[in-house]
Tab-separated table of C-alpha atoms in Angstrom:
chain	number	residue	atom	x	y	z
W	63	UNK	CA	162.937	36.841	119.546
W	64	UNK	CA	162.711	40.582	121.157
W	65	UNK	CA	163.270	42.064	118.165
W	66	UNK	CA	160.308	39.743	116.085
W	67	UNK	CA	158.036	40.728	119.118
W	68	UNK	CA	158.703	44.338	118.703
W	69	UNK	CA	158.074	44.236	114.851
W	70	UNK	CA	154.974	42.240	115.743
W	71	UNK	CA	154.095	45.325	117.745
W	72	UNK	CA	154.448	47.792	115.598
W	73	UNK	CA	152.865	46.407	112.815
W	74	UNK	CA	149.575	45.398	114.759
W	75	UNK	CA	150.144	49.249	116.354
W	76	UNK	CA	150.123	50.144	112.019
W	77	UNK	CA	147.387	48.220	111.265
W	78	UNK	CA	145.371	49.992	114.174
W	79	UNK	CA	146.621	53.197	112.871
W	80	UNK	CA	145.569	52.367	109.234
W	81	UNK	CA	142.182	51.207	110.542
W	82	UNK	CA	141.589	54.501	112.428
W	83	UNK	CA	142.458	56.390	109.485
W	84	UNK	CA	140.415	54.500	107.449
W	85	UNK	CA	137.330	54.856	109.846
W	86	UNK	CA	137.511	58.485	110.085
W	87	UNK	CA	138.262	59.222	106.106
W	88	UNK	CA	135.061	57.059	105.617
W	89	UNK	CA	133.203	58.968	108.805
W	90	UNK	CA	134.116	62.165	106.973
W	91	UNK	CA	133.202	61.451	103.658
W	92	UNK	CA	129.643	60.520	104.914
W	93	UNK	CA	129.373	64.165	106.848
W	94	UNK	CA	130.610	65.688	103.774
W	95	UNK	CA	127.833	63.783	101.501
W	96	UNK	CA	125.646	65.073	103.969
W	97	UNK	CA	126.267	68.249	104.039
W	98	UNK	CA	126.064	68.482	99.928
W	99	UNK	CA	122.368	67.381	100.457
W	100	UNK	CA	120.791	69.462	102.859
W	101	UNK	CA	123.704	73.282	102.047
W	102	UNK	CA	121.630	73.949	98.550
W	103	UNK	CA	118.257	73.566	100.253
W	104	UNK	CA	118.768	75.645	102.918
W	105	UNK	CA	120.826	78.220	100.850
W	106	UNK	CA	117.532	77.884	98.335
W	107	UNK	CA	115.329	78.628	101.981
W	108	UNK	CA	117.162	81.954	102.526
W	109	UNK	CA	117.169	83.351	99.317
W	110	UNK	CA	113.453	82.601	98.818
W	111	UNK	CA	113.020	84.560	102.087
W	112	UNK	CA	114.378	87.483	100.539
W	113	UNK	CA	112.650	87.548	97.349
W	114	UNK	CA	109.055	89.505	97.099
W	115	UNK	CA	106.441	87.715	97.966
W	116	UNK	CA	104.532	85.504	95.071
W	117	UNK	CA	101.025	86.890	96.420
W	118	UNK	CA	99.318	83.921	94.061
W	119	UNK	CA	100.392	81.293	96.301
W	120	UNK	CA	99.394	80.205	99.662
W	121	UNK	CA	102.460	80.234	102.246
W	122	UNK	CA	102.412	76.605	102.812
W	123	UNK	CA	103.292	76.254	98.931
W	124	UNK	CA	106.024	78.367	99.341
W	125	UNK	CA	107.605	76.658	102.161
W	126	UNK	CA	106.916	79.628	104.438
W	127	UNK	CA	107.568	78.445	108.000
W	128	UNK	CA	105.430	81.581	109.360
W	129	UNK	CA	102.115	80.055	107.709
W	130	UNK	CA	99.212	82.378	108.756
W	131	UNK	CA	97.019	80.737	111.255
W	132	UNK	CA	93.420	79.592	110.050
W	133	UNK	CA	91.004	81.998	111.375
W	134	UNK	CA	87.160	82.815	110.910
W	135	UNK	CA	86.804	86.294	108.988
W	136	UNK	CA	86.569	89.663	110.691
W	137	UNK	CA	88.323	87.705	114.016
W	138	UNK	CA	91.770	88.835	115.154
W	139	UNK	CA	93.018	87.072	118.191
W	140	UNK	CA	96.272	89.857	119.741
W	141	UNK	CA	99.784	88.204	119.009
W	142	UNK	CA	102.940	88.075	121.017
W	143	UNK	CA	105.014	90.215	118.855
W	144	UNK	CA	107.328	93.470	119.123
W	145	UNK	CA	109.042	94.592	116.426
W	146	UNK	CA	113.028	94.933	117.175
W	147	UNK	CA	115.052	97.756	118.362
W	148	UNK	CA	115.562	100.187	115.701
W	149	UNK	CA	119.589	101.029	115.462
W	150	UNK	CA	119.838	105.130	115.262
W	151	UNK	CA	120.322	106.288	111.678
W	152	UNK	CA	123.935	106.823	111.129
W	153	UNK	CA	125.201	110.332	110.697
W	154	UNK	CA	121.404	111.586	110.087
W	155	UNK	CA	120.898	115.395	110.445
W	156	UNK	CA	117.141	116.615	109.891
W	157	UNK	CA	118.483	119.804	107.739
W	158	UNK	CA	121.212	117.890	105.706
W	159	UNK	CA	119.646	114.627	105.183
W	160	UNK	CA	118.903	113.979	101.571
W	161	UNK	CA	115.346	112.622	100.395
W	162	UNK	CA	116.043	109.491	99.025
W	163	UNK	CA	116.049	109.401	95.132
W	164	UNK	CA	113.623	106.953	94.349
W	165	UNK	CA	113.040	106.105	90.474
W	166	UNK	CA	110.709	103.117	90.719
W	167	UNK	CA	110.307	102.786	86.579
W	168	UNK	CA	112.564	100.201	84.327
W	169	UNK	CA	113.207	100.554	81.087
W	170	UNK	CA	108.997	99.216	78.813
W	171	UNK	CA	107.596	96.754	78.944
W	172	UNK	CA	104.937	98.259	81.790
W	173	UNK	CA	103.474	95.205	83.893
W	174	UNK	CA	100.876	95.015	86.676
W	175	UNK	CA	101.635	94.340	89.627
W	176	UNK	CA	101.695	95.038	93.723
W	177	UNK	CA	105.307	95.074	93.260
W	178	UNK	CA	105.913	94.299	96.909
W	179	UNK	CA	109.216	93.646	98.471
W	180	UNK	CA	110.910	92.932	101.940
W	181	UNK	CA	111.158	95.775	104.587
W	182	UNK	CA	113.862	95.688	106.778
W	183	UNK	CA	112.612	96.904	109.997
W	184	UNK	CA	115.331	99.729	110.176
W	185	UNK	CA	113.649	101.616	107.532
W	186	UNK	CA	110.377	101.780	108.444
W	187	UNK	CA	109.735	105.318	108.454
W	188	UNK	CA	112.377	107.536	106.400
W	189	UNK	CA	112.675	111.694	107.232
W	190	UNK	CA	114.567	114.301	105.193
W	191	UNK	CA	115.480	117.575	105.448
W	192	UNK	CA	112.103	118.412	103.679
W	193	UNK	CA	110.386	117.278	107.432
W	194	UNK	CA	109.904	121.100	108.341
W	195	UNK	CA	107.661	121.640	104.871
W	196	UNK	CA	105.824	118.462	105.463
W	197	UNK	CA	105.323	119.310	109.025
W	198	UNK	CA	103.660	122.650	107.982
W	199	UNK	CA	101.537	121.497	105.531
W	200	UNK	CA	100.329	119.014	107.771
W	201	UNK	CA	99.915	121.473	110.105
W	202	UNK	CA	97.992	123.568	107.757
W	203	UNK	CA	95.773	120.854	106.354
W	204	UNK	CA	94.819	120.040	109.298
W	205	UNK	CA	93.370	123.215	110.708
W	206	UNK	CA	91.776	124.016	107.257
W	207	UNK	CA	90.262	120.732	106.609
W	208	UNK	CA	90.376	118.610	110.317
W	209	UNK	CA	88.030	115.285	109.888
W	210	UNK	CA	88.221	115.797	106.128
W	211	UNK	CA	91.612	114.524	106.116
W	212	UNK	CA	91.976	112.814	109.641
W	213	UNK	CA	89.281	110.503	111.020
W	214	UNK	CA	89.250	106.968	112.650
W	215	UNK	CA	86.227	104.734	113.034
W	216	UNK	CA	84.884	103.827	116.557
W	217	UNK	CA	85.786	100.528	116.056
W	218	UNK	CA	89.406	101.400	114.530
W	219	UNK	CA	90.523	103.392	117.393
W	220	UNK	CA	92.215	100.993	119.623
W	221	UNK	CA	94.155	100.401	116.120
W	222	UNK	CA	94.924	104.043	115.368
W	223	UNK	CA	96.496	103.962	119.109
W	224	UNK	CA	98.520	100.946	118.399
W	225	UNK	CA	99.779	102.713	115.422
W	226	UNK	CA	100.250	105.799	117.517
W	227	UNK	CA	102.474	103.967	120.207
W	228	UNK	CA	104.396	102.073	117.778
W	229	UNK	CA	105.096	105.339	116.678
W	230	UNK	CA	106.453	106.731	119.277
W	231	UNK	CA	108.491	103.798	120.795
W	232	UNK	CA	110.551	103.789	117.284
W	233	UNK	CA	111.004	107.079	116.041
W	234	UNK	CA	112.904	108.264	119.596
W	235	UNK	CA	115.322	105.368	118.524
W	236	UNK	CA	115.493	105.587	114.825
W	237	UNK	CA	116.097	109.343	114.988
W	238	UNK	CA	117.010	110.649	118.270
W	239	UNK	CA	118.324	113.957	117.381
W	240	UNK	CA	114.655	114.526	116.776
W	241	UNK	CA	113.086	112.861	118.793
W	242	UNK	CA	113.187	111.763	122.889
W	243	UNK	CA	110.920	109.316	124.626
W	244	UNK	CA	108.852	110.665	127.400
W	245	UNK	CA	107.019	109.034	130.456
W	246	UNK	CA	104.082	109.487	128.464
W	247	UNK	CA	104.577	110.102	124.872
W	248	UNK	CA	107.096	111.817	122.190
W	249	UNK	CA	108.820	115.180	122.301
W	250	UNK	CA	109.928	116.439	119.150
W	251	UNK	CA	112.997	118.540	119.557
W	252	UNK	CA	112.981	120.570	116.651
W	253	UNK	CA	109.419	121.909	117.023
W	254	UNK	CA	108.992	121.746	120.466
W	255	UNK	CA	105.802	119.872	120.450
W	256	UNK	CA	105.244	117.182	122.955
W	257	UNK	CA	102.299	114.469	123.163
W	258	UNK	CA	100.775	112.281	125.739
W	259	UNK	CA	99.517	109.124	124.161
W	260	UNK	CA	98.224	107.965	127.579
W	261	UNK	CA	95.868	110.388	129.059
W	262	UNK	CA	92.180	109.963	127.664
W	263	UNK	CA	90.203	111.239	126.543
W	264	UNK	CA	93.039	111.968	123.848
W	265	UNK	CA	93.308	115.781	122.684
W	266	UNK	CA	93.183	114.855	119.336
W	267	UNK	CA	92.593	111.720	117.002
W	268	UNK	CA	94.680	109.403	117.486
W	269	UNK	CA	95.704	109.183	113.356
W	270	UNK	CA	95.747	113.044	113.568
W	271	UNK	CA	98.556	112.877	116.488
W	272	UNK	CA	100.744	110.198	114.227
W	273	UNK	CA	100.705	112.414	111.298
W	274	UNK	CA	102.282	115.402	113.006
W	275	UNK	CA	105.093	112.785	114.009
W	276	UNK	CA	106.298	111.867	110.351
W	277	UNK	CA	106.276	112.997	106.602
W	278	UNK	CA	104.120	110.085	105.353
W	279	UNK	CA	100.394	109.812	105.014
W	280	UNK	CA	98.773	107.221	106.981
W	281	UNK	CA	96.136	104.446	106.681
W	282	UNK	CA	94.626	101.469	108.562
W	283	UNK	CA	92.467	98.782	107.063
W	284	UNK	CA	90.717	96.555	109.334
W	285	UNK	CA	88.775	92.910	108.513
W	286	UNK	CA	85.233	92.617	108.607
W	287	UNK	CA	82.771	89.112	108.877
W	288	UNK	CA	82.805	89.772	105.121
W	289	UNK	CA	86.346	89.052	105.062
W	290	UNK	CA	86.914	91.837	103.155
W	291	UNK	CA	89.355	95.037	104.233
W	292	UNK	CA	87.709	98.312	105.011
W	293	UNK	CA	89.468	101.983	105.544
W	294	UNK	CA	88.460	103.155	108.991
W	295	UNK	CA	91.300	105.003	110.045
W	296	UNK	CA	93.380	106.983	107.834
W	297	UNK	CA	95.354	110.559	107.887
W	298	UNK	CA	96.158	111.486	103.934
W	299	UNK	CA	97.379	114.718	104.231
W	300	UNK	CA	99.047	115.308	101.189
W	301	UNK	CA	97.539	112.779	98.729
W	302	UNK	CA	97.721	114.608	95.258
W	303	UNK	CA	94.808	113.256	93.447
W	304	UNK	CA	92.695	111.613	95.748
W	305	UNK	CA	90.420	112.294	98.820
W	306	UNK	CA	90.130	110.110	102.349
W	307	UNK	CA	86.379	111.563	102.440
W	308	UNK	CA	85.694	109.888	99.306
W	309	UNK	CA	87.229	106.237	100.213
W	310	UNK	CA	86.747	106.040	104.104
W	311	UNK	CA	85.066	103.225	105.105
W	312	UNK	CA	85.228	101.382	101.977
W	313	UNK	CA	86.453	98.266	100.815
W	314	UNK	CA	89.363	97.253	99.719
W	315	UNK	CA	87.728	96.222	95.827
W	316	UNK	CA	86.104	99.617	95.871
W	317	UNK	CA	88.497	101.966	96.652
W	318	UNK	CA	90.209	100.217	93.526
W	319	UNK	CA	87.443	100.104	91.470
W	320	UNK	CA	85.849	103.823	92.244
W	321	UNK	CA	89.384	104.919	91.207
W	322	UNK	CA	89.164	102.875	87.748
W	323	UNK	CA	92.859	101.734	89.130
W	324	UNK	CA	94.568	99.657	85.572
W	325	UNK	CA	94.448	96.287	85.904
W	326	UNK	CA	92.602	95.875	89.217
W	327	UNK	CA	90.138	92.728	88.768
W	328	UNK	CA	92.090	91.126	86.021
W	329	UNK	CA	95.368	91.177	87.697
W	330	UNK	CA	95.251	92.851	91.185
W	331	UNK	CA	92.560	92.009	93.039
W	332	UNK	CA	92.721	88.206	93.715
W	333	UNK	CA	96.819	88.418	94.807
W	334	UNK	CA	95.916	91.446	96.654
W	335	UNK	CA	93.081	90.256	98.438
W	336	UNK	CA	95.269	86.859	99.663
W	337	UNK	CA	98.189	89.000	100.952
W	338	UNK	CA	96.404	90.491	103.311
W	339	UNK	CA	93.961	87.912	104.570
W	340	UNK	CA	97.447	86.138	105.348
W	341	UNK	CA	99.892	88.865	106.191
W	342	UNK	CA	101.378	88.639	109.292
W	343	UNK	CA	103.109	91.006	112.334
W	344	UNK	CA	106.502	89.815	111.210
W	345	UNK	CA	106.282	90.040	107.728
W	346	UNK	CA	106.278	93.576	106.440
W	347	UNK	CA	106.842	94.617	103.082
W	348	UNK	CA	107.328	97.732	100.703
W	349	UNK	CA	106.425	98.992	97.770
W	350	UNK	CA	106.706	102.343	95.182
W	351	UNK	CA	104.589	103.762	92.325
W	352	UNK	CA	104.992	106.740	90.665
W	353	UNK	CA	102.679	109.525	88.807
W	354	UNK	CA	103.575	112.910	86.624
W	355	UNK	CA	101.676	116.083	88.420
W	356	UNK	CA	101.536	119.274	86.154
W	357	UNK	CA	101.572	121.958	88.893
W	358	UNK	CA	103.720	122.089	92.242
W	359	UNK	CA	101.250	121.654	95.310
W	360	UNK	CA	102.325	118.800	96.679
W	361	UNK	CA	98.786	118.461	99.311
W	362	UNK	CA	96.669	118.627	96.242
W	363	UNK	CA	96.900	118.777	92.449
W	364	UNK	CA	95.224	121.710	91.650
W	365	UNK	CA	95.312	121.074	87.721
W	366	UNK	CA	92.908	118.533	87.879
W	367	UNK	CA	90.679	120.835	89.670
W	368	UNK	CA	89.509	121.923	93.094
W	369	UNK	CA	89.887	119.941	95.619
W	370	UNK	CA	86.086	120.879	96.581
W	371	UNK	CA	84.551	121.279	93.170
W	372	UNK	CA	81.873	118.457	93.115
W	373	UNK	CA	79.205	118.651	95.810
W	374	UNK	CA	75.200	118.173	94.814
W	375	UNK	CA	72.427	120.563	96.245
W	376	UNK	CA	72.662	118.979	99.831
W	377	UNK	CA	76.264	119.729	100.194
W	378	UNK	CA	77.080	116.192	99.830
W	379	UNK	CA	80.675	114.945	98.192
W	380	UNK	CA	80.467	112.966	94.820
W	381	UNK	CA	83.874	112.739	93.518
W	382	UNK	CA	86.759	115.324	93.343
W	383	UNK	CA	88.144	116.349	89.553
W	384	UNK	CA	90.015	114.613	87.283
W	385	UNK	CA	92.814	114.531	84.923
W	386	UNK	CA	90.123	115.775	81.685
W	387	UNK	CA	89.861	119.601	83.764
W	388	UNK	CA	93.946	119.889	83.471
W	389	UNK	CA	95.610	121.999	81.059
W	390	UNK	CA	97.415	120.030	78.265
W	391	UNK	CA	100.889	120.751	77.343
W	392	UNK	CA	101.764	122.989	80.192
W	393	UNK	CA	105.496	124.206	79.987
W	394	UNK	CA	108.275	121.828	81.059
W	395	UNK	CA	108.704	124.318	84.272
W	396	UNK	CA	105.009	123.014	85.537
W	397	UNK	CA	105.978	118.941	85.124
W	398	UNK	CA	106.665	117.080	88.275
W	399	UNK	CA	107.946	113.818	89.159
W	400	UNK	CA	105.701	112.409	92.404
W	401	UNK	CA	106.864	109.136	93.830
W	402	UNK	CA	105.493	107.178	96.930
W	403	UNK	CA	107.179	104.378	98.901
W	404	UNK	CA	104.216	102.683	100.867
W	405	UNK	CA	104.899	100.356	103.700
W	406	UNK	CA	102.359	97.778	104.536
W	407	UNK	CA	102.564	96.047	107.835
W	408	UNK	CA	100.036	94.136	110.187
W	409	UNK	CA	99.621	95.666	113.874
W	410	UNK	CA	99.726	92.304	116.216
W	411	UNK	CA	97.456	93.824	119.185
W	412	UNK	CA	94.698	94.808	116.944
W	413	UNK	CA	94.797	93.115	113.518
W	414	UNK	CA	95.016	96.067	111.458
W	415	UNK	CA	96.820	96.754	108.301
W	416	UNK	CA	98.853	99.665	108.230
W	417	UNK	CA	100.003	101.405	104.943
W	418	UNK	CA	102.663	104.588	105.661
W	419	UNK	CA	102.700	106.331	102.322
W	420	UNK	CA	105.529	108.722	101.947
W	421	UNK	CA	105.529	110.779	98.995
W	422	UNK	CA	108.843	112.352	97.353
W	423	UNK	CA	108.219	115.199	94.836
W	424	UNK	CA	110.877	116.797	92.348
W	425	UNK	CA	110.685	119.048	89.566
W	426	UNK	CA	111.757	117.140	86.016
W	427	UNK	CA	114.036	119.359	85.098
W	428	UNK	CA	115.957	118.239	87.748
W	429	UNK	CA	115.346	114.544	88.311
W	430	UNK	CA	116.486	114.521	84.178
W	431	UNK	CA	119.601	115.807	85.563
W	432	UNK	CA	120.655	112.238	86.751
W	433	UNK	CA	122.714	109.820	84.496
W	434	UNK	CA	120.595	107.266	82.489
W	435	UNK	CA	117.048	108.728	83.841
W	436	UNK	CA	115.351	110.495	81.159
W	437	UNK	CA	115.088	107.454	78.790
W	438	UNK	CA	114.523	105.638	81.144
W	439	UNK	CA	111.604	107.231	82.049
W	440	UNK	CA	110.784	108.141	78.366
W	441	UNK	CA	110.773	104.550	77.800
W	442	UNK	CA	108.155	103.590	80.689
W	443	UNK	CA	106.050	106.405	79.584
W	444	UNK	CA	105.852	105.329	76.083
W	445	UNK	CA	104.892	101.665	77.494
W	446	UNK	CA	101.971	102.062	79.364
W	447	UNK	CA	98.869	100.775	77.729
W	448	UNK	CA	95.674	102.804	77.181
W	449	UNK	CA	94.013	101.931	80.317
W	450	UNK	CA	97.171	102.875	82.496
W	451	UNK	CA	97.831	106.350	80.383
W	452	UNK	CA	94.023	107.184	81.291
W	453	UNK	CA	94.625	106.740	84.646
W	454	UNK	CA	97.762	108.712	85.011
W	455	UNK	CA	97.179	111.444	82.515
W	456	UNK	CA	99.573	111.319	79.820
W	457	UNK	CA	97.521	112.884	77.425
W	458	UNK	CA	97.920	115.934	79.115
W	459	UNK	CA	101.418	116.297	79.358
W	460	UNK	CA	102.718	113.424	77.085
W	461	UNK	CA	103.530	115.394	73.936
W	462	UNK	CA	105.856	117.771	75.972
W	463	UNK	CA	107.336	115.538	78.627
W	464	UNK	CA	108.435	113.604	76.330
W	465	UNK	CA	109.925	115.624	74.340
W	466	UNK	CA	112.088	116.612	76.742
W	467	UNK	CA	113.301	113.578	78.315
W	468	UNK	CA	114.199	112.783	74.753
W	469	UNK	CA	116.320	115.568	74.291
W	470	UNK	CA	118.024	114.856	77.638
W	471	UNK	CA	118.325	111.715	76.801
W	472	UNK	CA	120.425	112.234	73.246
W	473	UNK	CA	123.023	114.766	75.011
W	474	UNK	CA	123.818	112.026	77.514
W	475	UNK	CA	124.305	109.545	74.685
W	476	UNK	CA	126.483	112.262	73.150
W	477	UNK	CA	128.159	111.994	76.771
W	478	UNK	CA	128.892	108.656	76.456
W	479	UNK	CA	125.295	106.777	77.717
W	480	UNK	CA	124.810	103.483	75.649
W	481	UNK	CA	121.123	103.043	74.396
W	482	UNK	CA	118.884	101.019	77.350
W	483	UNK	CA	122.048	101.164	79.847
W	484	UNK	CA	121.270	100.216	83.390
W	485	UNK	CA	123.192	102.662	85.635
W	486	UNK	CA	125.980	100.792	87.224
W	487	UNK	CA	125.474	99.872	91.328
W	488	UNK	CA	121.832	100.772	91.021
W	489	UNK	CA	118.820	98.567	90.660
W	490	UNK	CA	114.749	98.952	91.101
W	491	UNK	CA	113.378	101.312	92.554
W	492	UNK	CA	116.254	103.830	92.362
């Protein structure tokens, strides 16, 4: 009779075991069919997040969860936002540091487009051990051509002194074997120069003071009632081609437009003009071009003429030369590669859009150097349509650079380079 109870026991004590089991297989099969449903969406979330923006579509249709809040044009109402710590750049020295080798061309077809991509805060301003020649030239420009260059808008300057402090609360951290943070301002320690944002009036512009600070050119664009963008605070310093006297206080659509920029209405414009009614604090972005300059000043090309020339009878400025006044089929020696990485990002106090424009500029001959480059680059050349060789000059300089790159680019197929190869561990824009 013990022995029957005991078996009765364990096998009820079994059957509770079994049913446990059971419960907890069918518990975890549930979480598991859960988790299958909702992994892929989010894992589709995060790698939308870091693709480039589609500038055609409104956020909400992309499933942005930082939708831009509805306002009336021209109205900006100051956000809670700080952009994060910036780590210090590893192992960065201001006389070794490399300039990054940008190559922002592919292999034809050419297509229009903003290009744009995610910035990582980290990176948002990037110095070489070419800052000491931008620095000077700066330096220069400024004393030979002052408001010409640098100027800010009455109603742009609390914007240029956002930019100003953002300035110099991140490049102390970014670089700070360069740079230490003061009570008041910056202190550069390579060139001794220190500046007090605080005190007012300030000694200087504002956008004049942030382009001593860092090798890029600089630009705000601000919202009017119009709703459209308007230049009224800029320091381009070392532009190349084209002139912040001619372009300040425009539009958005006209600087575009009075620089018969490829593409602009047809493809540009609408994309571009819904990116930044809806950009936001958090959300900045980058993005390269590139140009071929026959002549080595990197403040102004001085092939396409003076940088003066065209004034009427009242000393007024109509428009600065053009690629028609340069030499054509200048020696190899004269041909430059010019590349800029622009960073566009929204200032949350005032509302304005700031673009950082850094510029790197290399001498073919040397840039060919690198493995895979020259056809590449003979191969975007040769793509762009009529309205985009116009507007950067190839008939100038194409019968020559071209030849070249071609002959670069048959001893490195003689080296081993397969035709159209992408260069292993590198993708756009290097």
């Amino acid at each position: 009779m013990d022995v029957r109870r005991r078996c009765g026991s364990w096998i009820q004590s079994a059957e509770g075991h079994h049913r446990a089991i059971l419960y907890f297989l069918t518990a975890a099969s549930l979480f598991a069919w859960y988790l299958l449903r909702i992994y892929p969406k989010r894992s589709q979330h995060a790698l939308r997040r870091e693709n480039s923006p589609d500038l055609e579509k409104p956020a909400s249709r992309r499933g942005s969860s930082s939708k831009a809040p509805e306002r009336a044009p021209g109205v900006w109402t100051p956000v809670e936002f700080k952009r994060p710590p910036a780590p210090p750049y590893p192992d960065w020295d201001v006389h070794t540091a490399e300039p990054i080798p940008y190559r922002p061309f592919r292999h034809g077809p050419y297509h229009i487009t903003m290009g744009l991509r995610t910035m990582k805060w980290d990176e948002w301003i990037e110095l070489d051990n070419q800052y000491l020649r931008f620095h000077a030239d700066k330096a220069r420009r400024i004393t030979e051509r002052g408001s010409k260059c640098c100027r800010t808008a009455p109603e742009a300057f609390d914007g240029a002194v956002e930019l100003l402090e953002e300035l110099t609360d991140y490049l102390p951290q970014r670089y700070p074997s360069l740079y230490t943070r003061t009570p008041t301002g910056i202190h550069n320690l390579l060139t001794h120069e220190t500046f007090d944002v605080t005190q007012r009036p300030l000694p200087e512009d504002p956008m004049q003071t942030a382009a001593r600070l860092v090798q890029d050119d600089l630009a705000i664009m601000f919202e009017k009632p119009d709703g459209q963008y308007y230049l009224l605070a800029g320091a381009i310093l070392l532009p190349g081609f084209w002139r912040l006297e001619d372009k300040f206080g425009m539009p958005l659509s006209e600087i575009h437009t009075s620089g018969d920029v490829p593409g602009f209405k047809a493809k540009l414009e609408k994309g571009m003009m819904n990116f930044f009614r809806r950009v936001q604090p958090g959300q900045p972005v980058l993005r390269n071009n590139y140009f071929i300059q026959v002549d080595d000043d990197l403040a102004w090309s001085h092939s396409i003429g003076p940088e003066d020339q065209d004034v009427d009878e009242m000393g007024s400025v109509r428009k600065a030369g053009g690629w028609n006044t340069a030499e054509k089929n200048k020696a190899i020696e004269h041909h430059y590669f010019r590349t800029e990485r622009q960073s566009l990002r929204r200032l949350p106090r005032s509302g304005g859009v700031v673009f950082t424009i850094r510029t790197y500029f290399e001498p073919i001959t040397k840039v060919s150097r690198e493995w895979g480059v020259p056809g590449r680059l003979a191969s975007a050349v040769r793509s762009w349509g009529e309205d985009v060789s116009r507007y950067k000059g190839r008939e100038r300089y194409g019968e020559v650079l071209l030849e070249y790159l071609d002959a670069r680019h048959k001893e490195q197929v003689a080296q081993g380079l397969k035709e159209g190869e992408e260069v292993e561990g590198k993708s756009y824009p290097f």
